[in-house]
PDB file of C-alpha atoms in Angstrom:
ATOM      1  CA  UNK A  36      10.467  30.286  51.635  1.00 48.00           C
ATOM      2  CA  UNK A  37       9.968  27.482  49.156  1.00 50.00           C
ATOM      3  CA  UNK A  38      12.113  27.141  46.106  1.00 49.00           C
ATOM      4  CA  UNK A  39      10.473  27.216  42.736  1.00 50.00           C
ATOM      5  CA  UNK A  40      11.166  24.330  40.442  1.00 57.00           C
ATOM      6  CA  UNK A  41      11.067  24.615  36.679  1.00 64.00           C
ATOM      7  CA  UNK A  42       9.083  21.841  35.087  1.00 61.00           C
ATOM      8  CA  UNK A  43      11.240  20.206  32.404  1.00 69.00           C
ATOM      9  CA  UNK A  44       9.877  20.514  28.897  1.00 83.00           C
ATOM     10  CA  UNK A  45       8.343  17.394  27.447  1.00 89.00           C
ATOM     11  CA  UNK A  46      10.415  15.710  24.736  1.00 91.00           C
ATOM     12  CA  UNK A  47       9.330  16.622  21.249  1.00 91.00           C
ATOM     13  CA  UNK A  48       7.743  13.242  20.544  1.00 93.00           C
ATOM     14  CA  UNK A  49       5.379  13.842  23.467  1.00 95.00           C
ATOM     15  CA  UNK A  50       4.109  17.161  22.132  1.00 95.00           C
ATOM     16  CA  UNK A  51       4.554  17.095  18.351  1.00 95.00           C
ATOM     17  CA  UNK A  52       1.354  17.601  16.366  1.00 96.00           C
ATOM     18  CA  UNK A  53       2.693  16.842  12.875  1.00 97.00           C
ATOM     19  CA  UNK A  54       5.712  16.880  10.613  1.00 96.00           C
ATOM     20  CA  UNK A  55       7.854  20.019  10.773  1.00 95.00           C
ATOM     21  CA  UNK A  56      10.860  19.982   8.424  1.00 94.00           C
ATOM     22  CA  UNK A  57      13.648  22.363   9.400  1.00 91.00           C
ATOM     23  CA  UNK A  58      12.712  25.970   8.701  1.00 92.00           C
ATOM     24  CA  UNK A  59       8.943  25.439   8.643  1.00 95.00           C
ATOM     25  CA  UNK A  60       6.691  26.936  11.286  1.00 93.00           C
ATOM     26  CA  UNK A  61       3.196  26.287   9.948  1.00 96.00           C
ATOM     27  CA  UNK A  62       1.277  23.234   8.760  1.00 97.00           C
ATOM     28  CA  UNK A  63       0.956  24.677   5.268  1.00 97.00           C
ATOM     29  CA  UNK A  64       4.705  25.304   4.999  1.00 97.00           C
ATOM     30  CA  UNK A  65       5.469  21.831   6.375  1.00 97.00           C
ATOM     31  CA  UNK A  66       3.172  20.118   3.863  1.00 97.00           C
ATOM     32  CA  UNK A  67       4.619  22.085   0.968  1.00 97.00           C
ATOM     33  CA  UNK A  68       8.178  21.301   2.063  1.00 96.00           C
ATOM     34  CA  UNK A  69       7.471  17.565   2.386  1.00 96.00           C
ATOM     35  CA  UNK A  70       5.755  17.481  -1.007  1.00 97.00           C
ATOM     36  CA  UNK A  71       8.684  19.197  -2.735  1.00 96.00           C
ATOM     37  CA  UNK A  72      11.175  16.970  -0.939  1.00 94.00           C
ATOM     38  CA  UNK A  73       9.547  13.739  -2.124  1.00 95.00           C
ATOM     39  CA  UNK A  74       9.154  15.105  -5.646  1.00 96.00           C
ATOM     40  CA  UNK A  75      12.917  15.743  -5.641  1.00 93.00           C
ATOM     41  CA  UNK A  76      14.075  12.360  -4.321  1.00 91.00           C
ATOM     42  CA  UNK A  77      11.544  10.283  -6.297  1.00 94.00           C
ATOM     43  CA  UNK A  78      14.032   9.075  -8.979  1.00 93.00           C
ATOM     44  CA  UNK A  79      16.252   7.327  -6.410  1.00 90.00           C
ATOM     45  CA  UNK A  80      13.611   6.631  -3.763  1.00 89.00           C
ATOM     46  CA  UNK A  81      13.205   2.878  -4.340  1.00 93.00           C
ATOM     47  CA  UNK A  82      16.941   2.249  -4.504  1.00 88.00           C
ATOM     48  CA  UNK A  83      17.584   4.170  -1.302  1.00 84.00           C
ATOM     49  CA  UNK A  84      14.667   2.538   0.550  1.00 85.00           C
ATOM     50  CA  UNK A  85      16.054  -0.929  -0.094  1.00 88.00           C
ATOM     51  CA  UNK A  86      19.672   0.078   0.498  1.00 84.00           C
ATOM     52  CA  UNK A  87      19.239   2.124   3.668  1.00 81.00           C
ATOM     53  CA  UNK A  88      16.901  -0.414   5.291  1.00 87.00           C
ATOM     54  CA  UNK A  89      19.199  -3.291   4.252  1.00 86.00           C
ATOM     55  CA  UNK A  90      16.211  -4.830   2.467  1.00 88.00           C
ATOM     56  CA  UNK A  91      14.060  -4.919   5.595  1.00 93.00           C
ATOM     57  CA  UNK A  92      11.479  -2.619   4.024  1.00 93.00           C
ATOM     58  CA  UNK A  93      10.362  -5.444   1.711  1.00 94.00           C
ATOM     59  CA  UNK A  94       9.750  -7.719   4.680  1.00 96.00           C
ATOM     60  CA  UNK A  95       7.964  -4.979   6.632  1.00 97.00           C
ATOM     61  CA  UNK A  96       5.529  -4.294   3.776  1.00 97.00           C
ATOM     62  CA  UNK A  97       4.853  -7.992   3.274  1.00 98.00           C
ATOM     63  CA  UNK A  98       4.284  -8.650   6.973  1.00 98.00           C
ATOM     64  CA  UNK A  99       1.944  -5.676   7.330  1.00 98.00           C
ATOM     65  CA  UNK A 100      -0.101  -6.754   4.301  1.00 98.00           C
ATOM     66  CA  UNK A 101      -0.501 -10.292   5.689  1.00 98.00           C
ATOM     67  CA  UNK A 102      -2.074  -8.846   8.835  1.00 98.00           C
ATOM     68  CA  UNK A 103      -5.091  -7.768   6.760  1.00 98.00           C
ATOM     69  CA  UNK A 104      -5.671 -10.899   4.667  1.00 98.00           C
ATOM     70  CA  UNK A 105      -9.272 -11.436   5.859  1.00 98.00           C
ATOM     71  CA  UNK A 106     -10.277  -8.038   4.429  1.00 98.00           C
ATOM     72  CA  UNK A 107      -8.034  -8.232   1.366  1.00 98.00           C
ATOM     73  CA  UNK A 108      -9.507 -11.604   0.364  1.00 98.00           C
ATOM     74  CA  UNK A 109     -13.002 -10.102   0.059  1.00 97.00           C
ATOM     75  CA  UNK A 110     -13.573  -9.126  -3.615  1.00 97.00           C
ATOM     76  CA  UNK A 111     -15.899  -6.238  -2.785  1.00 97.00           C
ATOM     77  CA  UNK A 112     -13.641  -4.707  -0.113  1.00 98.00           C
ATOM     78  CA  UNK A 113     -12.474  -1.184  -0.923  1.00 98.00           C
ATOM     79  CA  UNK A 114      -8.807  -0.872   0.042  1.00 98.00           C
ATOM     80  CA  UNK A 115      -6.883   2.406   0.249  1.00 98.00           C
ATOM     81  CA  UNK A 116      -3.095   2.651   0.438  1.00 98.00           C
ATOM     82  CA  UNK A 117      -2.495   6.175   1.698  1.00 98.00           C
ATOM     83  CA  UNK A 118       0.768   8.055   1.090  1.00 98.00           C
ATOM     84  CA  UNK A 119       1.538   5.192  -1.281  1.00 98.00           C
ATOM     85  CA  UNK A 120       4.718   6.740  -2.688  1.00 97.00           C
ATOM     86  CA  UNK A 121       6.073   4.575  -5.483  1.00 97.00           C
ATOM     87  CA  UNK A 122       3.638   1.809  -4.645  1.00 98.00           C
ATOM     88  CA  UNK A 123       5.579  -1.003  -2.970  1.00 96.00           C
ATOM     89  CA  UNK A 124       3.108  -1.322  -0.082  1.00 98.00           C
ATOM     90  CA  UNK A 125       0.264  -1.186  -2.592  1.00 98.00           C
ATOM     91  CA  UNK A 126       1.746  -4.145  -4.461  1.00 98.00           C
ATOM     92  CA  UNK A 127       2.217  -6.047  -1.184  1.00 98.00           C
ATOM     93  CA  UNK A 128      -1.517  -5.617  -0.546  1.00 98.00           C
ATOM     94  CA  UNK A 129      -2.315  -6.696  -4.106  1.00 98.00           C
ATOM     95  CA  UNK A 130      -0.750 -10.129  -3.507  1.00 98.00           C
ATOM     96  CA  UNK A 131      -3.651 -10.933  -1.186  1.00 98.00           C
ATOM     97  CA  UNK A 132      -6.453  -9.628  -3.427  1.00 98.00           C
ATOM     98  CA  UNK A 133      -8.553 -12.052  -5.501  1.00 95.00           C
ATOM     99  CA  UNK A 134      -7.270 -12.499  -9.026  1.00 87.00           C
ATOM    100  CA  UNK A 135      -9.487 -10.979 -11.695  1.00 69.00           C
ATOM    101  CA  UNK A 136      -9.891 -12.882 -14.978  1.00 56.00           C
ATOM    102  CA  UNK A 137     -11.226  -9.745 -16.651  1.00 44.00           C
ATOM    103  CA  UNK A 138      -8.880  -7.690 -18.792  1.00 46.00           C
ATOM    104  CA  UNK A 139      -8.409  -4.066 -17.819  1.00 45.00           C
ATOM    105  CA  UNK A 140      -8.017  -1.121 -20.126  1.00 40.00           C
ATOM    106  CA  UNK A 141      -5.889   2.054 -19.828  1.00 39.00           C
ATOM    107  CA  UNK A 142      -7.536   4.942 -18.048  1.00 37.00           C
ATOM    108  CA  UNK A 143      -9.224   7.583 -20.158  1.00 30.00           C
ATOM    109  CA  UNK A 144     -10.034  11.080 -18.848  1.00 29.00           C
ATOM    110  CA  UNK A 145     -13.384   9.633 -17.682  1.00 29.00           C
ATOM    111  CA  UNK A 146     -12.610   6.105 -16.435  1.00 30.00           C
ATOM    112  CA  UNK A 147     -15.713   5.574 -14.347  1.00 33.00           C
ATOM    113  CA  UNK A 148     -19.388   5.786 -15.049  1.00 29.00           C
ATOM    114  CA  UNK A 149     -21.271   8.166 -12.770  1.00 30.00           C
ATOM    115  CA  UNK A 150     -22.728   5.171 -10.943  1.00 30.00           C
ATOM    116  CA  UNK A 151     -19.296   3.646 -10.318  1.00 35.00           C
ATOM    117  CA  UNK A 152     -17.787   6.990  -9.373  1.00 36.00           C
ATOM    118  CA  UNK A 153     -20.391   7.692  -6.708  1.00 32.00           C
ATOM    119  CA  UNK A 154     -19.517   4.487  -4.881  1.00 37.00           C
ATOM    120  CA  UNK A 155     -16.031   5.688  -3.921  1.00 48.00           C
ATOM    121  CA  UNK A 156     -15.476   9.327  -4.826  1.00 52.00           C
ATOM    122  CA  UNK A 157     -17.050  12.060  -2.770  1.00 50.00           C
ATOM    123  CA  UNK A 158     -19.591  14.400  -4.291  1.00 45.00           C
ATOM    124  CA  UNK A 159     -17.927  17.062  -6.405  1.00 41.00           C
ATOM    125  CA  UNK A 160     -14.864  14.958  -7.203  1.00 40.00           C
ATOM    126  CA  UNK A 161     -14.359  14.499 -10.927  1.00 35.00           C
ATOM    127  CA  UNK A 162     -12.903  11.423 -12.560  1.00 33.00           C
ATOM    128  CA  UNK A 163      -9.761  13.175 -13.928  1.00 31.00           C
ATOM    129  CA  UNK A 164      -8.558  13.214 -10.310  1.00 38.00           C
ATOM    130  CA  UNK A 165      -8.333   9.434 -10.573  1.00 41.00           C
ATOM    131  CA  UNK A 166      -5.404   8.150 -12.554  1.00 42.00           C
ATOM    132  CA  UNK A 167      -5.701  10.802 -15.243  1.00 37.00           C
ATOM    133  CA  UNK A 168      -4.050  13.280 -12.872  1.00 41.00           C
ATOM    134  CA  UNK A 169      -0.940  11.143 -13.053  1.00 45.00           C
ATOM    135  CA  UNK A 170       1.205  11.190 -16.189  1.00 42.00           C
ATOM    136  CA  UNK A 171       2.122   7.642 -17.080  1.00 40.00           C
ATOM    137  CA  UNK A 172       0.352   4.307 -17.177  1.00 38.00           C
ATOM    138  CA  UNK A 173      -2.557   3.578 -14.889  1.00 37.00           C
ATOM    139  CA  UNK A 174      -5.471   1.219 -15.178  1.00 38.00           C
ATOM    140  CA  UNK A 175      -9.131   1.014 -14.328  1.00 41.00           C
ATOM    141  CA  UNK A 176     -11.097  -2.199 -13.845  1.00 43.00           C
ATOM    142  CA  UNK A 177     -13.820  -3.138 -16.299  1.00 42.00           C
ATOM    143  CA  UNK A 178     -17.260  -2.094 -15.130  1.00 43.00           C
ATOM    144  CA  UNK A 179     -18.176  -5.783 -15.233  1.00 38.00           C
ATOM    145  CA  UNK A 180     -15.503  -6.687 -12.705  1.00 56.00           C
ATOM    146  CA  UNK A 181     -16.740  -7.620  -9.249  1.00 86.00           C
ATOM    147  CA  UNK A 182     -13.330  -7.034  -7.674  1.00 95.00           C
ATOM    148  CA  UNK A 183     -12.896  -3.554  -6.224  1.00 97.00           C
ATOM    149  CA  UNK A 184      -9.630  -1.831  -7.209  1.00 97.00           C
ATOM    150  CA  UNK A 185      -7.027  -0.838  -4.666  1.00 98.00           C
ATOM    151  CA  UNK A 186      -6.892   2.954  -4.353  1.00 98.00           C
ATOM    152  CA  UNK A 187      -3.334   4.324  -4.166  1.00 98.00           C
ATOM    153  CA  UNK A 188      -3.147   7.940  -2.985  1.00 98.00           C
ATOM    154  CA  UNK A 189      -0.180  10.294  -2.707  1.00 98.00           C
ATOM    155  CA  UNK A 190       0.270  14.063  -3.033  1.00 98.00           C
ATOM    156  CA  UNK A 191       3.753  13.842  -4.557  1.00 98.00           C
ATOM    157  CA  UNK A 192       3.247  13.866  -8.311  1.00 98.00           C
ATOM    158  CA  UNK A 193       6.694  12.482  -9.096  1.00 98.00           C
ATOM    159  CA  UNK A 194       6.383   9.639  -6.618  1.00 98.00           C
ATOM    160  CA  UNK A 195       2.929   8.691  -7.875  1.00 98.00           C
ATOM    161  CA  UNK A 196       4.072   8.696 -11.508  1.00 97.00           C
ATOM    162  CA  UNK A 197       6.545   5.960 -10.625  1.00 97.00           C
ATOM    163  CA  UNK A 198       3.889   4.077  -8.701  1.00 97.00           C
ATOM    164  CA  UNK A 199       1.468   4.313 -11.641  1.00 97.00           C
ATOM    165  CA  UNK A 200       4.035   2.626 -13.893  1.00 97.00           C
ATOM    166  CA  UNK A 201       4.139  -0.343 -11.482  1.00 97.00           C
ATOM    167  CA  UNK A 202       0.343  -0.441 -11.279  1.00 97.00           C
ATOM    168  CA  UNK A 203      -0.164  -0.661 -15.060  1.00 94.00           C
ATOM    169  CA  UNK A 204      -0.992  -4.409 -15.288  1.00 93.00           C
ATOM    170  CA  UNK A 205      -3.039  -4.443 -12.086  1.00 96.00           C
ATOM    171  CA  UNK A 206      -6.407  -3.528 -10.611  1.00 96.00           C
ATOM    172  CA  UNK A 207      -5.094  -0.371  -8.925  1.00 98.00           C
ATOM    173  CA  UNK A 208      -6.181   3.263  -9.268  1.00 98.00           C
ATOM    174  CA  UNK A 209      -3.541   5.969  -8.745  1.00 98.00           C
ATOM    175  CA  UNK A 210      -5.036   9.120  -7.191  1.00 98.00           C
ATOM    176  CA  UNK A 211      -3.088  12.336  -6.640  1.00 98.00           C
ATOM    177  CA  UNK A 212      -4.567  13.876  -3.492  1.00 98.00           C
ATOM    178  CA  UNK A 213      -3.787  15.263  -0.032  1.00 98.00           C
ATOM    179  CA  UNK A 214      -4.146  12.792   2.862  1.00 98.00           C
ATOM    180  CA  UNK A 215      -5.762  15.498   4.988  1.00 98.00           C
ATOM    181  CA  UNK A 216      -8.425  16.196   2.344  1.00 98.00           C
ATOM    182  CA  UNK A 217      -9.284  12.872   0.734  1.00 98.00           C
ATOM    183  CA  UNK A 218     -11.543  12.958  -2.364  1.00 98.00           C
ATOM    184  CA  UNK A 219     -13.533  10.023  -0.973  1.00 98.00           C
ATOM    185  CA  UNK A 220     -17.051   9.681   0.330  1.00 98.00           C
ATOM    186  CA  UNK A 221     -17.841   9.169   4.013  1.00 98.00           C
ATOM    187  CA  UNK A 222     -18.001   5.517   5.122  1.00 98.00           C
ATOM    188  CA  UNK A 223     -16.736   4.221   1.769  1.00 98.00           C
ATOM    189  CA  UNK A 224     -13.518   2.291   2.540  1.00 98.00           C
ATOM    190  CA  UNK A 225     -12.961  -1.057   4.290  1.00 98.00           C
ATOM    191  CA  UNK A 226      -9.206  -0.900   4.885  1.00 98.00           C
ATOM    192  CA  UNK A 227      -6.701   1.963   4.976  1.00 98.00           C
ATOM    193  CA  UNK A 228      -2.976   1.321   5.147  1.00 98.00           C
ATOM    194  CA  UNK A 229      -0.115   3.795   5.254  1.00 98.00           C
ATOM    195  CA  UNK A 230       3.499   2.645   5.099  1.00 98.00           C
ATOM    196  CA  UNK A 231       6.109   5.161   6.284  1.00 96.00           C
ATOM    197  CA  UNK A 232       3.936   8.071   5.187  1.00 96.00           C
ATOM    198  CA  UNK A 233       1.719   8.957   8.138  1.00 98.00           C
ATOM    199  CA  UNK A 234       4.758  10.359   9.976  1.00 97.00           C
ATOM    200  CA  UNK A 235       5.022  13.031   7.267  1.00 97.00           C
ATOM    201  CA  UNK A 236       1.514  14.451   7.703  1.00 98.00           C
ATOM    202  CA  UNK A 237       1.431  18.062   8.834  1.00 97.00           C
ATOM    203  CA  UNK A 238      -1.272  17.271  11.408  1.00 98.00           C
ATOM    204  CA  UNK A 239      -1.583  13.794  12.931  1.00 98.00           C
ATOM    205  CA  UNK A 240      -4.954  14.360  14.576  1.00 98.00           C
ATOM    206  CA  UNK A 241      -6.521  15.723  11.389  1.00 98.00           C
ATOM    207  CA  UNK A 242      -5.063  12.799   9.476  1.00 98.00           C
ATOM    208  CA  UNK A 243      -6.646  10.298  11.855  1.00 98.00           C
ATOM    209  CA  UNK A 244      -9.952  12.163  11.721  1.00 98.00           C
ATOM    210  CA  UNK A 245      -9.919  11.936   7.919  1.00 98.00           C
ATOM    211  CA  UNK A 246      -9.210   8.195   8.063  1.00 98.00           C
ATOM    212  CA  UNK A 247     -12.105   7.786  10.473  1.00 98.00           C
ATOM    213  CA  UNK A 248     -14.414   9.775   8.165  1.00 98.00           C
ATOM    214  CA  UNK A 249     -13.868   7.689   5.030  1.00 98.00           C
ATOM    215  CA  UNK A 250     -13.697   4.306   6.778  1.00 98.00           C
ATOM    216  CA  UNK A 251     -16.826   2.186   7.033  1.00 98.00           C
ATOM    217  CA  UNK A 252     -17.962   0.941  10.460  1.00 98.00           C
ATOM    218  CA  UNK A 253     -16.013  -2.227  11.116  1.00 98.00           C
ATOM    219  CA  UNK A 254     -13.230  -1.087   8.795  1.00 98.00           C
ATOM    220  CA  UNK A 255      -9.601  -1.141   9.869  1.00 98.00           C
ATOM    221  CA  UNK A 256      -6.496   1.022   9.652  1.00 98.00           C
ATOM    222  CA  UNK A 257      -2.896  -0.150   9.476  1.00 98.00           C
ATOM    223  CA  UNK A 258      -0.159   2.431   9.973  1.00 98.00           C
ATOM    224  CA  UNK A 259       3.323   1.031   9.387  1.00 98.00           C
ATOM    225  CA  UNK A 260       6.034   3.443  10.445  1.00 97.00           C
ATOM    226  CA  UNK A 261       9.438   3.930  11.992  1.00 94.00           C
ATOM    227  CA  UNK A 262       9.992   4.078  15.717  1.00 95.00           C
ATOM    228  CA  UNK A 263      12.812   5.204  17.990  1.00 91.00           C
ATOM    229  CA  UNK A 264      13.620   2.275  20.321  1.00 91.00           C
ATOM    230  CA  UNK A 265      15.135   2.668  23.776  1.00 88.00           C
ATOM    231  CA  UNK A 266      18.350   1.420  25.396  1.00 88.00           C
ATOM    232  CA  UNK A 267      21.395   0.074  23.569  1.00 88.00           C
ATOM    233  CA  UNK A 268      19.374  -0.766  20.480  1.00 86.00           C
ATOM    234  CA  UNK A 269      18.092   2.792  20.412  1.00 83.00           C
ATOM    235  CA  UNK A 270      21.610   4.175  20.749  1.00 86.00           C
ATOM    236  CA  UNK A 271      22.907   2.061  17.856  1.00 86.00           C
ATOM    237  CA  UNK A 272      19.830   2.959  15.794  1.00 81.00           C
ATOM    238  CA  UNK A 273      20.382   6.666  16.455  1.00 82.00           C
ATOM    239  CA  UNK A 274      24.031   6.428  15.452  1.00 84.00           C
ATOM    240  CA  UNK A 275      23.104   4.878  12.115  1.00 82.00           C
ATOM    241  CA  UNK A 276      20.100   7.112  11.538  1.00 75.00           C
ATOM    242  CA  UNK A 277      21.777  10.410  12.431  1.00 79.00           C
ATOM    243  CA  UNK A 278      25.334   9.874  11.170  1.00 80.00           C
ATOM    244  CA  UNK A 279      25.461   7.253   8.437  1.00 83.00           C
ATOM    245  CA  UNK A 280      22.048   7.394   6.762  1.00 78.00           C
ATOM    246  CA  UNK A 281      22.012  11.170   6.019  1.00 80.00           C
ATOM    247  CA  UNK A 282      25.460  11.037   4.395  1.00 83.00           C
ATOM    248  CA  UNK A 283      24.746   7.950   2.322  1.00 82.00           C
ATOM    249  CA  UNK A 284      21.257   9.084   1.363  1.00 78.00           C
ATOM    250  CA  UNK A 285      22.445  12.559   0.448  1.00 78.00           C
ATOM    251  CA  UNK A 286      25.322  11.191  -1.615  1.00 81.00           C
ATOM    252  CA  UNK A 287      23.114   8.897  -3.703  1.00 77.00           C
ATOM    253  CA  UNK A 288      20.020  11.119  -3.978  1.00 75.00           C
ATOM    254  CA  UNK A 289      21.794  14.452  -4.287  1.00 78.00           C
ATOM    255  CA  UNK A 290      19.518  15.872  -1.574  1.00 75.00           C
ATOM    256  CA  UNK A 291      21.192  15.809   1.838  1.00 72.00           C
ATOM    257  CA  UNK A 292      18.341  17.789   3.378  1.00 76.00           C
ATOM    258  CA  UNK A 293      15.800  15.064   2.678  1.00 79.00           C
ATOM    259  CA  UNK A 294      17.874  12.425   4.428  1.00 82.00           C
ATOM    260  CA  UNK A 295      18.586  14.703   7.369  1.00 86.00           C
ATOM    261  CA  UNK A 296      14.833  15.209   7.678  1.00 89.00           C
ATOM    262  CA  UNK A 297      14.229  11.451   7.909  1.00 84.00           C
ATOM    263  CA  UNK A 298      15.936  10.805  11.283  1.00 84.00           C
ATOM    264  CA  UNK A 299      14.589  14.082  12.660  1.00 88.00           C
ATOM    265  CA  UNK A 300      11.045  13.086  11.688  1.00 91.00           C
ATOM    266  CA  UNK A 301      11.392   9.723  13.427  1.00 90.00           C
ATOM    267  CA  UNK A 302      12.779  11.312  16.586  1.00 90.00           C
ATOM    268  CA  UNK A 303       9.814  13.685  16.894  1.00 92.00           C
ATOM    269  CA  UNK A 304       7.162  11.139  15.822  1.00 96.00           C
ATOM    270  CA  UNK A 305       4.929   9.980  18.722  1.00 97.00           C
ATOM    271  CA  UNK A 306       6.053   6.761  20.406  1.00 97.00           C
ATOM    272  CA  UNK A 307       3.586   3.842  20.459  1.00 97.00           C
ATOM    273  CA  UNK A 308       1.791   4.698  23.740  1.00 97.00           C
ATOM    274  CA  UNK A 309       1.015   8.251  22.608  1.00 98.00           C
ATOM    275  CA  UNK A 310       0.089   7.367  19.012  1.00 98.00           C
ATOM    276  CA  UNK A 311      -2.242   4.626  20.229  1.00 98.00           C
ATOM    277  CA  UNK A 312      -3.899   7.239  22.442  1.00 98.00           C
ATOM    278  CA  UNK A 313      -4.270   9.637  19.499  1.00 98.00           C
ATOM    279  CA  UNK A 314      -5.824   6.820  17.471  1.00 98.00           C
ATOM    280  CA  UNK A 315      -8.309   6.088  20.254  1.00 98.00           C
ATOM    281  CA  UNK A 316      -9.065   9.800  20.669  1.00 98.00           C
ATOM    282  CA  UNK A 317      -9.992   9.891  16.965  1.00 98.00           C
ATOM    283  CA  UNK A 318     -12.782   7.378  17.625  1.00 98.00           C
ATOM    284  CA  UNK A 319     -11.081   4.067  16.838  1.00 98.00           C
ATOM    285  CA  UNK A 320     -11.162   1.018  19.093  1.00 98.00           C
ATOM    286  CA  UNK A 321      -8.753  -1.847  19.779  1.00 98.00           C
ATOM    287  CA  UNK A 322      -5.700   0.288  18.996  1.00 98.00           C
ATOM    288  CA  UNK A 323      -2.525  -1.792  19.182  1.00 98.00           C
ATOM    289  CA  UNK A 324       1.100  -1.749  18.031  1.00 98.00           C
ATOM    290  CA  UNK A 325       3.171  -4.686  16.810  1.00 98.00           C
ATOM    291  CA  UNK A 326       6.932  -4.222  17.005  1.00 97.00           C
ATOM    292  CA  UNK A 327       9.041  -5.047  13.949  1.00 97.00           C
ATOM    293  CA  UNK A 328      12.828  -5.608  13.952  1.00 94.00           C
ATOM    294  CA  UNK A 329      13.701  -4.827  17.592  1.00 93.00           C
ATOM    295  CA  UNK A 330      11.282  -1.916  17.741  1.00 94.00           C
ATOM    296  CA  UNK A 331      12.835   0.095  14.909  1.00 93.00           C
ATOM    297  CA  UNK A 332       9.496  -0.045  13.089  1.00 95.00           C
ATOM    298  CA  UNK A 333       6.029  -1.333  13.811  1.00 97.00           C
ATOM    299  CA  UNK A 334       2.417  -1.669  12.740  1.00 98.00           C
ATOM    300  CA  UNK A 335      -0.437   0.230  14.372  1.00 98.00           C
ATOM    301  CA  UNK A 336      -3.868  -1.377  13.945  1.00 98.00           C
ATOM    302  CA  UNK A 337      -7.303  -0.181  14.972  1.00 98.00           C
ATOM    303  CA  UNK A 338     -10.971  -0.564  14.031  1.00 98.00           C
ATOM    304  CA  UNK A 339     -13.771   1.944  13.445  1.00 98.00           C
ATOM    305  CA  UNK A 340     -16.719   0.881  15.623  1.00 98.00           C
TER     306      UNK A 340
END
């Protein structure tokens, strides 16, 4: 008689399909929870990002943006910063965009002409979704400008309000929208970046499919996100992430749950081999990962054929 052997369950990062904050069982509940969480921590988000990463976040954003300089230097290139939060990655991208000599004016409820709107926004999307959906300053480029604006999308209203204030002097459009249901036309974007936001999507495969839909052939994606390294570095990283960061983040933000979610979300996020496979399964080619800071973060890059 042969003995039966129980197959050990795969670790969560090998089977997770999307973000699942504690107490959520469905994609809809997870998305709602994440949205509310970021709305709550928005006032202290920038401070805590810089403090808890010991300033490394600034270097990560800058390094990721430099990887896409050939696209960013093209005036006509349409660039989307997805899950832009308060806009620091967006501003890192902006440093590599051509400088426009044309003055820009504050957004009105109808910032684009129908002709301009049809270039980027999908059919049925109305201009109030762009910028006007966000209370606070935002700007639209003059119709005479040949330099395409950077599109900055987030579904957290409070986070995007703070981003819009930073965007005020620049050629950036703040758009309040869901990453899984982008208000953009098919094949309309040349570059999509997402810095520390993709991990929070309720469905990774649907998120990648949506990126593939709106990206033009030859366009690129850049997903900058946290990673759980292995070995002694991983052990030290886990100690900081699970013990120190939640207490410090909760103390400063007043929301301990949000900063307990952060290490849990990193632990269950797919490791580079699996995420590269998901990217390839979505139809992208040349998927690769560049390690940042001893593997604690990294940049995923791929191209739409």
